[in-house]
PDB file of C-alpha atoms in Angstrom:
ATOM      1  CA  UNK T   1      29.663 -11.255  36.776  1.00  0.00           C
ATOM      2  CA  UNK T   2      29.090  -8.490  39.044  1.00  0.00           C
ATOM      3  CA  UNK T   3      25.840  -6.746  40.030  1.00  0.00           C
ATOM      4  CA  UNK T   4      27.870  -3.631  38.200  1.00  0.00           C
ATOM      5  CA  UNK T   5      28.511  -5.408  35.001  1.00  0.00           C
ATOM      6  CA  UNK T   6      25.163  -6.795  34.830  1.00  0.00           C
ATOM      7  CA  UNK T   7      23.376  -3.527  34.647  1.00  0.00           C
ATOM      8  CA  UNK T   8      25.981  -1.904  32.625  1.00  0.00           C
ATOM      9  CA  UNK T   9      24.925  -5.054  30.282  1.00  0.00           C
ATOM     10  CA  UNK T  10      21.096  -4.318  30.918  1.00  0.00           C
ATOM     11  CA  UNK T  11      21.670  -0.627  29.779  1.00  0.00           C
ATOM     12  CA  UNK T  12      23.601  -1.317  26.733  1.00  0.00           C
ATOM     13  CA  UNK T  13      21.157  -3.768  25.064  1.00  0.00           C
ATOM     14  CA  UNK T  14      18.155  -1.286  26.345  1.00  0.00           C
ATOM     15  CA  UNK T  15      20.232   1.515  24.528  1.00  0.00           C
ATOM     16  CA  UNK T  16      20.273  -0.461  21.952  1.00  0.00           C
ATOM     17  CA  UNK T  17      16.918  -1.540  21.685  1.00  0.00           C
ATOM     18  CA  UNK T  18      15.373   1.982  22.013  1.00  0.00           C
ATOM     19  CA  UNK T  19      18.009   3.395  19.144  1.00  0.00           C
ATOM     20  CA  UNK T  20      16.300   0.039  17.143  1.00  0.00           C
ATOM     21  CA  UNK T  21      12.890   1.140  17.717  1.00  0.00           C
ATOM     22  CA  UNK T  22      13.442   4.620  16.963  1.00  0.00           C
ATOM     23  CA  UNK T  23      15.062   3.624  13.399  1.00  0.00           C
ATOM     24  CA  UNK T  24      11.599   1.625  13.138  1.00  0.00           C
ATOM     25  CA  UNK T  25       9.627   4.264  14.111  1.00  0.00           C
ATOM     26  CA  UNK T  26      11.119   6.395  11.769  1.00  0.00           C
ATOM     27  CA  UNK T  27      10.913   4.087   9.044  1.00  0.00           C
ATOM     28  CA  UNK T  28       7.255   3.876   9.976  1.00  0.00           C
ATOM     29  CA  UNK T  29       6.442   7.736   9.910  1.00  0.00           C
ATOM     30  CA  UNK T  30       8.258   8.417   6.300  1.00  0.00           C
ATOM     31  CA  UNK T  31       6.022   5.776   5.067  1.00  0.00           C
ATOM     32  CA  UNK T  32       2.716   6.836   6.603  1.00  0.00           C
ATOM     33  CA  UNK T  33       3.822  10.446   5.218  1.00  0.00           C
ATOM     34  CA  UNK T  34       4.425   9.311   1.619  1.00  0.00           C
ATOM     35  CA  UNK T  35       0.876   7.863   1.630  1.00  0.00           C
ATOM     36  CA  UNK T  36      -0.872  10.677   3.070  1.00  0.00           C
ATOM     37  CA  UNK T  37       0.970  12.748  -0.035  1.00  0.00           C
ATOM     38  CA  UNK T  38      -0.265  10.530  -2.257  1.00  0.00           C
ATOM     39  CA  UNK T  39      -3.394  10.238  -1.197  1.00  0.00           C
ATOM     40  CA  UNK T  40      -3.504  14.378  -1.158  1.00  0.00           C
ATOM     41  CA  UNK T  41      -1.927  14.003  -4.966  1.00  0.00           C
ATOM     42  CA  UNK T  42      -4.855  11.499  -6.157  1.00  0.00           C
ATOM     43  CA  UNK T  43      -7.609  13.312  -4.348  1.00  0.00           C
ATOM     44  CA  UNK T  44      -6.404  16.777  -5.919  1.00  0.00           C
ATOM     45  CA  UNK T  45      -5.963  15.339  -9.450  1.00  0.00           C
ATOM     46  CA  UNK T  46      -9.463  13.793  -9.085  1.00  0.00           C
ATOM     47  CA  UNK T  47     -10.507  17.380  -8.819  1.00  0.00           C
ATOM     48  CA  UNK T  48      -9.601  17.861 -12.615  1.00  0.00           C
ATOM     49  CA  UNK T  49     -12.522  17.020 -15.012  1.00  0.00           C
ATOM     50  CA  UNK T  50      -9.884  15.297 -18.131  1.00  0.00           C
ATOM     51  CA  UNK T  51      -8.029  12.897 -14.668  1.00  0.00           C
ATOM     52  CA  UNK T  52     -11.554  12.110 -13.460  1.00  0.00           C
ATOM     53  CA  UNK T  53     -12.480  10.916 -17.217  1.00  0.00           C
ATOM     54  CA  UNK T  54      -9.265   8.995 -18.004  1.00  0.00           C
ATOM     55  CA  UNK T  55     -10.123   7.206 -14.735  1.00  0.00           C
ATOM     56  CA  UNK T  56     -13.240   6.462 -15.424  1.00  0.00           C
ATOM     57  CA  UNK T  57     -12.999   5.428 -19.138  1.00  0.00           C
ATOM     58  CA  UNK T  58     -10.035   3.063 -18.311  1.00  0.00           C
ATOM     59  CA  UNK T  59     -12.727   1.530 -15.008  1.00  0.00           C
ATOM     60  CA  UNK T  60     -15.524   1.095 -18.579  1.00  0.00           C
ATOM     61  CA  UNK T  61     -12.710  -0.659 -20.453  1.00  0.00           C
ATOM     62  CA  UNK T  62     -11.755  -2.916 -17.724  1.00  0.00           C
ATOM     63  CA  UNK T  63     -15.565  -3.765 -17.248  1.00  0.00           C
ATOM     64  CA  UNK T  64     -15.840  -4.160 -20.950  1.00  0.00           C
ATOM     65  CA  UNK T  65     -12.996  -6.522 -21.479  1.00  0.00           C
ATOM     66  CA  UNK T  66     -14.061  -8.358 -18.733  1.00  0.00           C
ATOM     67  CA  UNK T  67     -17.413  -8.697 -19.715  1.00  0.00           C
ATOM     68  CA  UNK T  68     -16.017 -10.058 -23.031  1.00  0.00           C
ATOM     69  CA  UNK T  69     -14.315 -12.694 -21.639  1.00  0.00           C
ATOM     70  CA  UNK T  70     -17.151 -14.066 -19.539  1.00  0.00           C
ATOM     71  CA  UNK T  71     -19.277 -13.759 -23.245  1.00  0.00           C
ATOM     72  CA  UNK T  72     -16.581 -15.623 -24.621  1.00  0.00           C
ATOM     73  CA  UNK T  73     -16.342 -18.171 -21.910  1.00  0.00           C
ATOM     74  CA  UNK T  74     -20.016 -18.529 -21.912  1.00  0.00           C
ATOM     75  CA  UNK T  75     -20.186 -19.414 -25.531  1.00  0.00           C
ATOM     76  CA  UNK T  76     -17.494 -22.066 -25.454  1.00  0.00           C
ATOM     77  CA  UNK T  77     -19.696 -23.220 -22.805  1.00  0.00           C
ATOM     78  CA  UNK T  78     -22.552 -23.524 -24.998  1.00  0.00           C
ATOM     79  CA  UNK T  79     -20.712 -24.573 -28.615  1.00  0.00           C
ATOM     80  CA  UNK T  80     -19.248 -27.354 -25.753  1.00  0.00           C
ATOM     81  CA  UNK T  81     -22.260 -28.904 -25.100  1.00  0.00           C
ATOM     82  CA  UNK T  82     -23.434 -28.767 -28.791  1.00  0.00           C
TER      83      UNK T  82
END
């Protein structure tokens, strides 16, 4: 192998390497770009009284059905030692 050959080598897998990058790069940026719309999407429907209120009634029914369980839990605990 020639000192030609080797940096023709050297070049190709560099060439190939950058065109690699770049397809990561751009696979990076459309991702990063979908969030940021979302983001902009969730902030401006948060800006609408009736999507603020679903949002926060469905936070007060997660709280309240996990507040039931820990009741429940709590009285097994008790009728358990009974």
């Amino acid at each position: 192998m020639g000192i030609k050959a080797f940096f023709k080598n050297a070049f190709a897998d560099m060439n190939q390497d950058a065109k690699a990058q770049h397809e990561v790069d751009k696979a990076n940026f459309n991702a990063v770009k979908a969030e940021s719309k979302a983001n902009f999407a969730e902030a401006k429907a948060m800006g609408k009284p009736e999507t603020h209120k679903k949002m926060m009634q469905a936070q007060r029914d997660a709280q309240i059905k996990e507040a039931t369980a820990r009741t429940s839990a709590a009285n097994a605990r008790i009728d358990k030692t009974k």
